[in-house]
Coordinates of C-alpha atoms and ligand atoms in Angstrom, one line a residue:
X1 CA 87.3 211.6 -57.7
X2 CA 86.9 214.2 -60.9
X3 CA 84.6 216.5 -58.8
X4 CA 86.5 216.8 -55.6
X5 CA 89.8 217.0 -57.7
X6 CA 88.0 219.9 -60.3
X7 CA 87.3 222.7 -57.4
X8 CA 90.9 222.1 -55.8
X9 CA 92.2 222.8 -59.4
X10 CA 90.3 225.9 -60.5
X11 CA 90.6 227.3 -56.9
X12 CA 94.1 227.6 -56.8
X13 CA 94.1 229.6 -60.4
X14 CA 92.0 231.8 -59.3
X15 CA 93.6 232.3 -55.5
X16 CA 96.7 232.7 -56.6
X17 CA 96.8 235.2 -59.5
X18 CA 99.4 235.0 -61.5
X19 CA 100.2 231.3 -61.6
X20 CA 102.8 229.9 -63.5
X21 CA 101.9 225.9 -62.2
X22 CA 98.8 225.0 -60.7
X23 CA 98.4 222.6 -57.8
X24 CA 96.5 219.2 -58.2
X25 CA 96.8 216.7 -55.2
X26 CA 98.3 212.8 -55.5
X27 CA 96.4 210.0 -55.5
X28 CA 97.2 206.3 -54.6
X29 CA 96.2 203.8 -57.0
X30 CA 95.5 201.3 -54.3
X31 CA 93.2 198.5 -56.2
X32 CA 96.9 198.4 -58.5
X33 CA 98.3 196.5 -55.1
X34 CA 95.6 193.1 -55.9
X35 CA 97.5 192.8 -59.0
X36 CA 101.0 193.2 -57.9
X37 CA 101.6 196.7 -59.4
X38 CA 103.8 198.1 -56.8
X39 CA 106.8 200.6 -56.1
X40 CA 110.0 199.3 -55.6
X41 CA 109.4 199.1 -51.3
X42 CA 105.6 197.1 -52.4
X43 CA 103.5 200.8 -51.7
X44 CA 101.1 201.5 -54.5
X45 CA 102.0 203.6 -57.2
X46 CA 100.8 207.3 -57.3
X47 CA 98.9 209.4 -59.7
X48 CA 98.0 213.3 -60.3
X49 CA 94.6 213.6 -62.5
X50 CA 94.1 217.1 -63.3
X51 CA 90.3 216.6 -65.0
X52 CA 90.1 218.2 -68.2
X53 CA 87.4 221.1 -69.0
X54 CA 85.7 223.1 -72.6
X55 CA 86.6 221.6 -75.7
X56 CA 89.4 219.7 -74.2
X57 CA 87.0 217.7 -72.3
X58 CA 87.9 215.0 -75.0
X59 CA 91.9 215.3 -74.7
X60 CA 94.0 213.1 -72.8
X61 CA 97.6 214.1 -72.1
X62 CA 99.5 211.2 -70.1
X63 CA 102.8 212.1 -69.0
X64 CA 105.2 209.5 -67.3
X65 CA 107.8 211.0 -64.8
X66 CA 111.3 210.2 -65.2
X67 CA 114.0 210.4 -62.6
X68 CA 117.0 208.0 -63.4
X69 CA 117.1 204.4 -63.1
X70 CA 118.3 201.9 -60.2
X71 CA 121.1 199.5 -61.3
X72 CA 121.9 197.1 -58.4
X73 CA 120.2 196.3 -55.6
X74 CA 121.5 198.5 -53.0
X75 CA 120.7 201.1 -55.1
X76 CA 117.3 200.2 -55.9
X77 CA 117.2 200.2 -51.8
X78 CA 118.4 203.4 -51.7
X79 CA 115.1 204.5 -53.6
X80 CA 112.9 203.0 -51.4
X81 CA 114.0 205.8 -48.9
X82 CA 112.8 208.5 -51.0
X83 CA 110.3 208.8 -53.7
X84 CA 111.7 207.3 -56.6
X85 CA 111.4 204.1 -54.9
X86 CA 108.1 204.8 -52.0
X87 CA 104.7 206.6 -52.6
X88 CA 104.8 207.1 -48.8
X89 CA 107.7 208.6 -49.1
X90 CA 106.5 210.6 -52.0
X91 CA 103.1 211.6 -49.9
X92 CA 105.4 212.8 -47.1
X93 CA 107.5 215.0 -49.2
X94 CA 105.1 216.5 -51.0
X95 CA 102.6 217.0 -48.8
X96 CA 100.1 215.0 -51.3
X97 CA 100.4 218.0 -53.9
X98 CA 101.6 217.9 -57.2
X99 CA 102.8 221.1 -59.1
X100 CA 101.8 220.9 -62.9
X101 CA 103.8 223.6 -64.7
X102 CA 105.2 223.9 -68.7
X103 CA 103.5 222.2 -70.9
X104 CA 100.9 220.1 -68.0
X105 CA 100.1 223.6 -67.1
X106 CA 96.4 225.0 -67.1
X107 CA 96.9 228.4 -68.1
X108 CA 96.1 229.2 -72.0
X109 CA 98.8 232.1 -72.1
X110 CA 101.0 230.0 -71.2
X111 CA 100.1 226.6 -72.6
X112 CA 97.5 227.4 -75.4
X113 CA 97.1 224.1 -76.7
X114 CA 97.0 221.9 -74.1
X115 CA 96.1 223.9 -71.1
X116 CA 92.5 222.6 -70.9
X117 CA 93.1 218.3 -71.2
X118 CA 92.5 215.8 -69.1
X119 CA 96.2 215.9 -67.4
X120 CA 97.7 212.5 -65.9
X121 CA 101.1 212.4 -64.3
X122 CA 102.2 209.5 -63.4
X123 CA 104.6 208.9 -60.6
X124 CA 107.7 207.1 -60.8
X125 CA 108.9 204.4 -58.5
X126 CA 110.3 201.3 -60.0
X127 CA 113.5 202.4 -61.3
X128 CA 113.4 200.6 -64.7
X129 CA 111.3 203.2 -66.9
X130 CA 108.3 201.2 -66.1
X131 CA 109.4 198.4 -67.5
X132 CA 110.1 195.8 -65.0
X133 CA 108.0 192.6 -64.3
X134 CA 109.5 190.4 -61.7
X135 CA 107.1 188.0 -59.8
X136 CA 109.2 187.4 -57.1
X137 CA 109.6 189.8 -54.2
X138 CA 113.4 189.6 -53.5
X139 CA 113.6 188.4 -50.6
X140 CA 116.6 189.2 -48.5
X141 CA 115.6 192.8 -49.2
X142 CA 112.1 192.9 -49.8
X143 CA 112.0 195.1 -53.3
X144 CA 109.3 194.2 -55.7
X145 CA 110.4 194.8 -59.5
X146 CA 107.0 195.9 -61.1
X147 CA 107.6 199.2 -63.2
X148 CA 105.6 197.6 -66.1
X149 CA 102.8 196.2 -63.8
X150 CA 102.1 200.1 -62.9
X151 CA 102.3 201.4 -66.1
X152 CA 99.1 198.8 -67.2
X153 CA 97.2 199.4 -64.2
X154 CA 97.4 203.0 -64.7
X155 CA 96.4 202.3 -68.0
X156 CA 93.6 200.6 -67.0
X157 CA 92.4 203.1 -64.5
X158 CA 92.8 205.5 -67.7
X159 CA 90.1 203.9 -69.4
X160 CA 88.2 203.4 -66.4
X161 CA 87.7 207.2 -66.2
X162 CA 86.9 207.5 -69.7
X163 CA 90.3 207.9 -71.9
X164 CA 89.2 205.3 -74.6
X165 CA 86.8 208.0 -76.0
X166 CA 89.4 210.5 -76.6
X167 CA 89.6 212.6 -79.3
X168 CA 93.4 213.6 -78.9
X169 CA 95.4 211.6 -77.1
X170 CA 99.4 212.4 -75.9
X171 CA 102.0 210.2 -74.2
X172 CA 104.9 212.1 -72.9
X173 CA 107.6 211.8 -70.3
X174 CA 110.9 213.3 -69.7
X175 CA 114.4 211.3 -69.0
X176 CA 113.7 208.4 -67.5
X177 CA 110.0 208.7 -68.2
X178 CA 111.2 210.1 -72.0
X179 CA 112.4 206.6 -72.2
X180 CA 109.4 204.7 -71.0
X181 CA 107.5 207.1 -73.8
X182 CA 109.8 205.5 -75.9
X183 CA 109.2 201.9 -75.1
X184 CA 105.7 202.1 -74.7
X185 CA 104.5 204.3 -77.4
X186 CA 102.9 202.1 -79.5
X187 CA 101.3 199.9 -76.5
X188 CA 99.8 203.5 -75.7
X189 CA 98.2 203.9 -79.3
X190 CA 96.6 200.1 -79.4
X191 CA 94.4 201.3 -76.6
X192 CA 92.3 203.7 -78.9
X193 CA 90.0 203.6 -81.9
X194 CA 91.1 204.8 -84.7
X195 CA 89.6 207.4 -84.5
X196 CA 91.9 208.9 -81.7
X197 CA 95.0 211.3 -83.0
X198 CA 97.4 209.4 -80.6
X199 CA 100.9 210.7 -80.6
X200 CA 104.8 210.2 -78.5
X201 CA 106.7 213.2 -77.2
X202 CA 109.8 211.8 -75.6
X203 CA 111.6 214.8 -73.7
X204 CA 114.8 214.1 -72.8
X205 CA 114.8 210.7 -73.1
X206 CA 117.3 209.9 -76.2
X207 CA 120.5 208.4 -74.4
X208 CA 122.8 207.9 -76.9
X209 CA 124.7 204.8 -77.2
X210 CA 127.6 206.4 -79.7
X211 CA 129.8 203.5 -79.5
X212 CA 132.5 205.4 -81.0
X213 CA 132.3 208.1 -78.4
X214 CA 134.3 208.5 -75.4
X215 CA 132.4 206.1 -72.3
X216 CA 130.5 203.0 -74.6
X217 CA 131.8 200.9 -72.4
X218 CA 130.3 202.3 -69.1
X219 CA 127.3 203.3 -71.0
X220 CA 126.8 199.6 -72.1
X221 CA 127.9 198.4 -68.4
X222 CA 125.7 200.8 -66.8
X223 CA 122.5 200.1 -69.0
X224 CA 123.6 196.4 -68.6
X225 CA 122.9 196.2 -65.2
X226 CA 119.9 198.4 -65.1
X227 CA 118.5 195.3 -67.3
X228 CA 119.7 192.4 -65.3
X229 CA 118.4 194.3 -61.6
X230 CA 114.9 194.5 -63.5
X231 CA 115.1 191.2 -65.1
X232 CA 114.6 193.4 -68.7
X233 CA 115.8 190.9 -70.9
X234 CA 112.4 190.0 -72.1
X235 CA 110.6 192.9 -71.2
X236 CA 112.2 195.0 -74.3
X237 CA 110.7 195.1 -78.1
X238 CA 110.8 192.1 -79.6
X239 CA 111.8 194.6 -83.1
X240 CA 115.0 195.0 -81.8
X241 CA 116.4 192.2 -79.5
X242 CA 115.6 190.1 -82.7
X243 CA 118.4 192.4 -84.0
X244 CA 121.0 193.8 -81.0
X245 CA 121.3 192.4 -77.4
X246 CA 119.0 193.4 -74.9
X247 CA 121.6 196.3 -73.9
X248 CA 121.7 197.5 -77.0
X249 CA 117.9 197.8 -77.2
X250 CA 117.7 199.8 -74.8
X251 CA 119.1 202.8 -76.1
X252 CA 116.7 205.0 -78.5
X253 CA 118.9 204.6 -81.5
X254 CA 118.0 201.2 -82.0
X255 CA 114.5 201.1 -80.4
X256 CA 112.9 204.6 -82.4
X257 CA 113.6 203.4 -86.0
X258 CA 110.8 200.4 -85.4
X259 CA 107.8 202.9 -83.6
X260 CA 104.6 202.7 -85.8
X261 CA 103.3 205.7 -83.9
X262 CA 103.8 209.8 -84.6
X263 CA 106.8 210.3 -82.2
X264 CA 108.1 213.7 -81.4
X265 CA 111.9 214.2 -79.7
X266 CA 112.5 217.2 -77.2
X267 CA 116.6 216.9 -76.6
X268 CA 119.2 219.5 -76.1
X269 CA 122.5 218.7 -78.2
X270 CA 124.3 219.2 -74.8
X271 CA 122.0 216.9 -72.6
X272 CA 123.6 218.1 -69.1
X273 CA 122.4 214.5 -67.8
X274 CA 124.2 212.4 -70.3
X275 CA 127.3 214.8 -70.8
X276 CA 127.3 214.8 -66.6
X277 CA 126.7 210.7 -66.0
X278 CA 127.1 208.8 -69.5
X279 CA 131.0 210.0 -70.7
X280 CA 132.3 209.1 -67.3
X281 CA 132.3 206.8 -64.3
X282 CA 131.9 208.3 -61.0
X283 CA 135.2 206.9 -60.3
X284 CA 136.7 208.4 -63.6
X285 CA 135.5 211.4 -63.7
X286 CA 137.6 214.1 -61.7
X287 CA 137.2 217.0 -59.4
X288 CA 138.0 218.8 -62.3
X289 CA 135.5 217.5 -64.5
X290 CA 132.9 217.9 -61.9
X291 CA 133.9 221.4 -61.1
X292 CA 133.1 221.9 -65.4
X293 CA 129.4 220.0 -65.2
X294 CA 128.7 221.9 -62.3
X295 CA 129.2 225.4 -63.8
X296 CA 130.9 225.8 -67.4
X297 CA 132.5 228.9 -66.2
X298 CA 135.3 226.1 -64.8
X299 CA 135.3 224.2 -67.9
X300 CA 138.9 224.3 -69.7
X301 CA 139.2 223.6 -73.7
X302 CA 139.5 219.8 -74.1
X303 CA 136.8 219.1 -71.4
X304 CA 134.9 222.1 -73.7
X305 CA 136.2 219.3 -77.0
X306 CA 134.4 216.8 -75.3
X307 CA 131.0 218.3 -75.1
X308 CA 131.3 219.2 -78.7
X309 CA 132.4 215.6 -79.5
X310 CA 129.0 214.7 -77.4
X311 CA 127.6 217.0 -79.5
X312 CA 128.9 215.6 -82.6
X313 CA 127.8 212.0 -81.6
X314 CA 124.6 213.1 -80.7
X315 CA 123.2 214.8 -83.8
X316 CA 124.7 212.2 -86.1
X317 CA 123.0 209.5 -84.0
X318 CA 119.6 211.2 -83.8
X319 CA 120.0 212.1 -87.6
X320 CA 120.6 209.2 -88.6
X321 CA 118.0 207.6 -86.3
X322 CA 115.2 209.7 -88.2
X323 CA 116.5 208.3 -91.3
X324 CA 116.1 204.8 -90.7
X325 CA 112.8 205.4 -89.1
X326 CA 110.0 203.6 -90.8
X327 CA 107.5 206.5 -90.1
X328 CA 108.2 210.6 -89.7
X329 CA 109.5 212.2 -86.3
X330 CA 109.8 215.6 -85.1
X331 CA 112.1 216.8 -83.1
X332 CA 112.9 220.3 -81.5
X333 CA 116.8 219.8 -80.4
X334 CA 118.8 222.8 -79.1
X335 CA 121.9 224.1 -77.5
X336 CA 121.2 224.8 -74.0
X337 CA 123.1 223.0 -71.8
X338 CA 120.2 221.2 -69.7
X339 CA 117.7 218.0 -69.4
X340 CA 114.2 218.1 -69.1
X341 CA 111.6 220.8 -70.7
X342 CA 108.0 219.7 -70.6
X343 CA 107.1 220.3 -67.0
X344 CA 108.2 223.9 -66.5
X345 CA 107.5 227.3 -67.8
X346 CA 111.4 227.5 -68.6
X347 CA 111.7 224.8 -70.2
X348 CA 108.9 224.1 -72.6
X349 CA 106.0 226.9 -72.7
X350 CA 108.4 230.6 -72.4
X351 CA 111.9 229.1 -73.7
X352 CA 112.1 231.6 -76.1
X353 CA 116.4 231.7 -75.2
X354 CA 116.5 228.4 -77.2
X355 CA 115.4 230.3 -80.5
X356 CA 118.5 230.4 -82.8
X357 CA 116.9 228.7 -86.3
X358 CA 114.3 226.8 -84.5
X359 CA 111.8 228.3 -86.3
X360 CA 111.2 231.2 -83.9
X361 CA 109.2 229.3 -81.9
X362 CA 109.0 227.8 -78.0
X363 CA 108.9 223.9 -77.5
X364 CA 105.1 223.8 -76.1
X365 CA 104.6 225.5 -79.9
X366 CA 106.7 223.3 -82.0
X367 CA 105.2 220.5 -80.1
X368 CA 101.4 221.8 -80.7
X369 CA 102.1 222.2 -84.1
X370 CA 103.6 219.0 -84.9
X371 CA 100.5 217.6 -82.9
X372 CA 98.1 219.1 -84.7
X373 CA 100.0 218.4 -87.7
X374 CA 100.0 222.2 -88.6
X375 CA 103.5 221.7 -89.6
X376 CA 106.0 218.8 -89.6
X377 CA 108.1 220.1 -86.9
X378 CA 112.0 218.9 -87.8
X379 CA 114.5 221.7 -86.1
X380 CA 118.1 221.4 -84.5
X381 CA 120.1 224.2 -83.9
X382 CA 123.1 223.7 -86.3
X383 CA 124.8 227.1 -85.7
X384 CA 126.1 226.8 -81.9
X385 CA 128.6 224.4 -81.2
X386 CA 129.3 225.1 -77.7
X387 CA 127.1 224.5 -75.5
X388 CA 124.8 227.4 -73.9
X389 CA 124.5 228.9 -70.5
X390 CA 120.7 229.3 -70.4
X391 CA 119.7 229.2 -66.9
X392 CA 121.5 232.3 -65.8
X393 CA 119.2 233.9 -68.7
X394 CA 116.4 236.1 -66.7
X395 CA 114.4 236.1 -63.6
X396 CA 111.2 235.2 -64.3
X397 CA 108.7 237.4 -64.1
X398 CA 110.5 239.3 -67.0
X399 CA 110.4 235.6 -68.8
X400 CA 106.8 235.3 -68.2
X401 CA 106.4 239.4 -69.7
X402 CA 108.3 238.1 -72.4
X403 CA 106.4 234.7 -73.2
X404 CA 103.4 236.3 -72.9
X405 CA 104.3 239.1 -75.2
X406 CA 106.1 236.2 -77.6
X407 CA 102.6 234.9 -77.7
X408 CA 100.6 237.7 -78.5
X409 CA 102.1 238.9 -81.0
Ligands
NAG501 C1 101.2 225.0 -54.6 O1 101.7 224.3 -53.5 C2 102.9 224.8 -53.0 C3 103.3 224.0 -51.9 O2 102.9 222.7 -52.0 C4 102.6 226.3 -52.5 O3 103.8 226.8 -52.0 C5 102.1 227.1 -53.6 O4 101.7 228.4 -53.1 C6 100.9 226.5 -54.3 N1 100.5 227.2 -55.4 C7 99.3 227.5 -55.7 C8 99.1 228.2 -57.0 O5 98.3 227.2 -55.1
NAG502 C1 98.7 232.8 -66.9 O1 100.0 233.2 -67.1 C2 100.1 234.6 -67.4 C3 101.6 234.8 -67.7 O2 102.4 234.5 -66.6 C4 99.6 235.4 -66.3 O3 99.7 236.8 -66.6 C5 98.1 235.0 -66.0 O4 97.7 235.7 -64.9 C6 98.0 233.5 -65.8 N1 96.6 233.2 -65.8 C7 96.0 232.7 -64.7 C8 94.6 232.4 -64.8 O5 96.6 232.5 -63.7
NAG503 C1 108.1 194.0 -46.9 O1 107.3 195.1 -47.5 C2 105.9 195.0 -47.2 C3 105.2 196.1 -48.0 O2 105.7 197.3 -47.7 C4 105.7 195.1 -45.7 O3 104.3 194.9 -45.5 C5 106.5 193.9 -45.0 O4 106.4 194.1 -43.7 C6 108.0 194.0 -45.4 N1 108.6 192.8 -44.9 C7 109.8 192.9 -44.4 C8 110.4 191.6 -43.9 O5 110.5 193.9 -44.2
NAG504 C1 89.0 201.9 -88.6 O1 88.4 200.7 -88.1 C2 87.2 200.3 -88.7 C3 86.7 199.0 -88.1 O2 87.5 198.6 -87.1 C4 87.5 200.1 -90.2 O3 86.3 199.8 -90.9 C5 88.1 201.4 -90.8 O4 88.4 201.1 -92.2 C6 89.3 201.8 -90.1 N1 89.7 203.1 -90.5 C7 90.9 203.5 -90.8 C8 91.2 204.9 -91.3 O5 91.9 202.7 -90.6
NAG505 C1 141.6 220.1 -68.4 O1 141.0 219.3 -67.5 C2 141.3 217.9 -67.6 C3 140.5 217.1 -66.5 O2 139.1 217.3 -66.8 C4 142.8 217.7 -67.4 O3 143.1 216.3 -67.6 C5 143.5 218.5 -68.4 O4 144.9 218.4 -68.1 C6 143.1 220.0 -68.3 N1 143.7 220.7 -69.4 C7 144.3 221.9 -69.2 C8 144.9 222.5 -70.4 O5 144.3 222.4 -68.1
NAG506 C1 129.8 229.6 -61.6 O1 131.0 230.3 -61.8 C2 130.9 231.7 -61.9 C3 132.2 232.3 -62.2 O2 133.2 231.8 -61.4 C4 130.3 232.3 -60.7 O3 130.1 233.7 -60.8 C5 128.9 231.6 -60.4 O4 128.4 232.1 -59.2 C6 129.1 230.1 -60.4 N1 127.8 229.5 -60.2 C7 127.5 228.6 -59.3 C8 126.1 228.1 -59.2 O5 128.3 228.2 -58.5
NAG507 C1 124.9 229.7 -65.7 O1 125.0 231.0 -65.4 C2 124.6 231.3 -64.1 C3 124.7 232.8 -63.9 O2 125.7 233.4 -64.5 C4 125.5 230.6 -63.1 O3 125.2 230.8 -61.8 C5 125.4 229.1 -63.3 O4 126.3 228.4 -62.5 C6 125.7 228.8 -64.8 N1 125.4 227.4 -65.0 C7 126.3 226.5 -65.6 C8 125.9 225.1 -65.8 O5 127.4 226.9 -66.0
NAG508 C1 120.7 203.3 -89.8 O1 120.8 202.3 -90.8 C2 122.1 202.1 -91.3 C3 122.0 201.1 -92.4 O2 121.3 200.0 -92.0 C4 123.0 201.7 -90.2 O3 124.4 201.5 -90.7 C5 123.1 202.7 -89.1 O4 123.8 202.2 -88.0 C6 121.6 203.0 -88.6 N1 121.6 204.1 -87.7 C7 121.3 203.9 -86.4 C8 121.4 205.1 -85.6 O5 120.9 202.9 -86.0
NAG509 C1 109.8 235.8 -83.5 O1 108.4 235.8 -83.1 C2 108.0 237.0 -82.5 C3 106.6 236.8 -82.0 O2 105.9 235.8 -82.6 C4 108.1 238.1 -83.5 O3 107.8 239.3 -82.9 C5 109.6 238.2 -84.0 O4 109.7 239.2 -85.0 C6 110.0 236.8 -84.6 N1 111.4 236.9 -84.9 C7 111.9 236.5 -86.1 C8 113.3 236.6 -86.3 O5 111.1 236.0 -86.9

């Protein structure tokens, strides 16, 4: 598998030029089917192995992809039509190819301290974070709840390919999967010696709770059902359901706090998913609401009060998180109004518009320094309030001239 998978990797650097991703192709785990670990429509779950090379050859960087959650059945079925639910479906789309950009990305410009480990990415189609366990196939609609099933038989194929002798070891994931980096962090860091530096970086993946803030209630409902489709109840840490319902243990506020392992947070204060799905309902939010998420040029001033109430809620929730955490985080949170960093050049490895008292420094950086515990990376951007139009920032090959003369300098 590692030598046909090498060549495809180091052929597409070198045909392509200037690269800001590079290309590895997906792979079914089929021998996860014996044991049950299936997507949500029973296909085996997928994986993109991107072999490591040099003196990363003992680095393993596992990131878990994220892409919402499922929260009743016909919506779980919905999933099985496309990706998030169906490795064929995911095959079909992508023509078997995975792009690896950001921080999974093999170029050293742009990803110096990662660029050369073992990457794995693993595919998401359970629609509870990799968390669910159900043995029973439903059967009026054929969905098999297995999300947790996956996550250990990609674990075990891990080791199987030699991740137990790691030196450096990462688990990372962004929304969705931010969360499932979250809940399994410290299952991760059992699997090593130690030996290993094993770390969390959870990007994206803090969904605030704020039960004082505008939508609780439809952020409890919502997060309650995602729990009773998956049959969650008894899937979550036994550290906080000791302590809060299993809806309330859930959210990161009351889960991070009790994680024995290093744990780093990439968040924007103005998460455009949460500020987009978490204050409202579909059915109460209006045109006029959706007309502001869409493009903040439409936004008027209370729906403008409402992000920086978010805002508010936000940083004093993740503050105060870090406070009552029984070990140190870091955490990188800025002002741009988006979700997701990790994977993409924009995001993580060139994102040099989310400076403003963070240190002067891009998120694949802070993160490599907090890794290699250069520095104790602790930065949130407490002089913008509003929240930032970053996307309409550059086109980008002048962000890449930028990044890489960021870099060199
Ligand atoms: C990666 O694959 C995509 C389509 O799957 C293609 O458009 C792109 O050119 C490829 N990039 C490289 C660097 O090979
Ligand atoms: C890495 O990225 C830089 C900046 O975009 C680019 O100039 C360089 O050609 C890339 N390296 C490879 C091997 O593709
Ligand atoms: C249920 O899904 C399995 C696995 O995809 C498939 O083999 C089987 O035919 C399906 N059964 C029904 C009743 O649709
Ligand atoms: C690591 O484990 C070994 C044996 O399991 C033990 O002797 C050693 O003290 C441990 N080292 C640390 C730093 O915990
Ligand atoms: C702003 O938009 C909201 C709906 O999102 C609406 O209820 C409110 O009346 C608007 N305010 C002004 C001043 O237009
Ligand atoms: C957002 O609104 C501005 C101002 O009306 C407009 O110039 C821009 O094209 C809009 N962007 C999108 C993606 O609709
Ligand atoms: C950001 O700015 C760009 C360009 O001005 C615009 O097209 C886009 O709609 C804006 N995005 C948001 C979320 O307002
Ligand atoms: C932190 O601990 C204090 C005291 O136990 C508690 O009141 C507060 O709610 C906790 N914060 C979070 C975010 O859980
Ligand atoms: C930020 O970093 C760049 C490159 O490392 C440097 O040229 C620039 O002077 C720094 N800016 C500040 C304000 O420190």
């Amino acid at each position: 598998m590692a030598a046909l998978l090498l060549p495809l990797t180091i052929l597409s650097l070198v045909t392509a030029g200037i690269v800001a991703v590079h290309n590895v192709s997906i792979s079914l785990l089929d021998s996860a089917v014996a044991r049950g670990a299936v997507c949500l429509d029973g296909t085996p779950p997928a994986y993109a192995y991107s072999p490591g090379f040099g003196d990363g050859v003992d680095n393993w960087h596992v990131f878990l992809q994220g892409g919402g959650w499922c929260h009743n059945v016909d919506n779980c079925l919905d999933r099985t039509r496309d990706p998030k639910g169906s490795s064929a479906k995911l095959m079909t789309e992508q023509n078997g190819v995975a792009s690896f950009g950001g921080m999974l990305d093999a170029n050293s410009t742009l990803n110096p301290d990662f660029y050369n480990w073992h990457v794995f990415k693993i595919f998401y189609c359970d629609g509870s974070s990799f968390m669910s366990n159900v043995e029973d196939v439903d059967p009026k609609h054929n969905l098999t709840y297995r999300g947790a099933r996956i996550y250990d038989a990609m674990m075990d194929e891990l080791l199987r390919i030699g991740m137990g002798n790691a030196k450096n070891a990462l688990l990372s994931g962004t929304s969705a999967g931010g969360l499932a980096t979250t809940l399994h962090c410290d299952k991760f860091q059992s699997l090593f010696h130690n030996t290993t530096k094993v770390k969390c970086v959870s990007d994206s993946g803090f969904f605030v709770h704020g039960e004082h803030f505008i939508g609780a209630d439809w952020r409890e409902a919502y997060f309650f059902n995602v729990i009773s489709t998956h049959g969650l109840t008894n899937m979550l840490p036994t550290s906080c359901t000791s302590k809060f319902s299993p809806t309330l243990c859930i959210f990161p506020e009351n889960l991070v706090p009790h994680i024995q392992t290093p744990l780093f947070l990439i968040e924007s204060a103005f998460d455009k998913y949460q500020i987009s799905n978490n204050v409202f309902s579909p059915s109460d939010a209006s045109p006029r609401w959706i007309n502001c998420i869409n493009n903040l040029t439409f936004c008027n001033w209370s729906e403008i009060k409402i992000m920086k109430d978010f805002r508010y809620t936000f940083i004093n929730t993740l503050k105060s998180t870090i406070e009552n955490s029984s070990s140190r985080r870091g955490y990188f949170v800025h002002s741009c109004y988006q979700h997701g960093h990790m994977e993409y050049v924009r995001g993580s490895t060139c994102s040099l518009f989310v400076g403003n008292g963070l240190a002067n420094k891009t998120i694949a950086q802070a993160v490599g320094d907090w890794f290699f515990d250069r520095s104790e990376f602790q930065e949130m951007d407490m002089l913008n309030d509003l929240p930032r139009n970053c996307t309409g920032f550059d086109d980008q090959p002048t962000l890449e001239k930028k990044c890489r003369d960021h870099i060199h300098h």
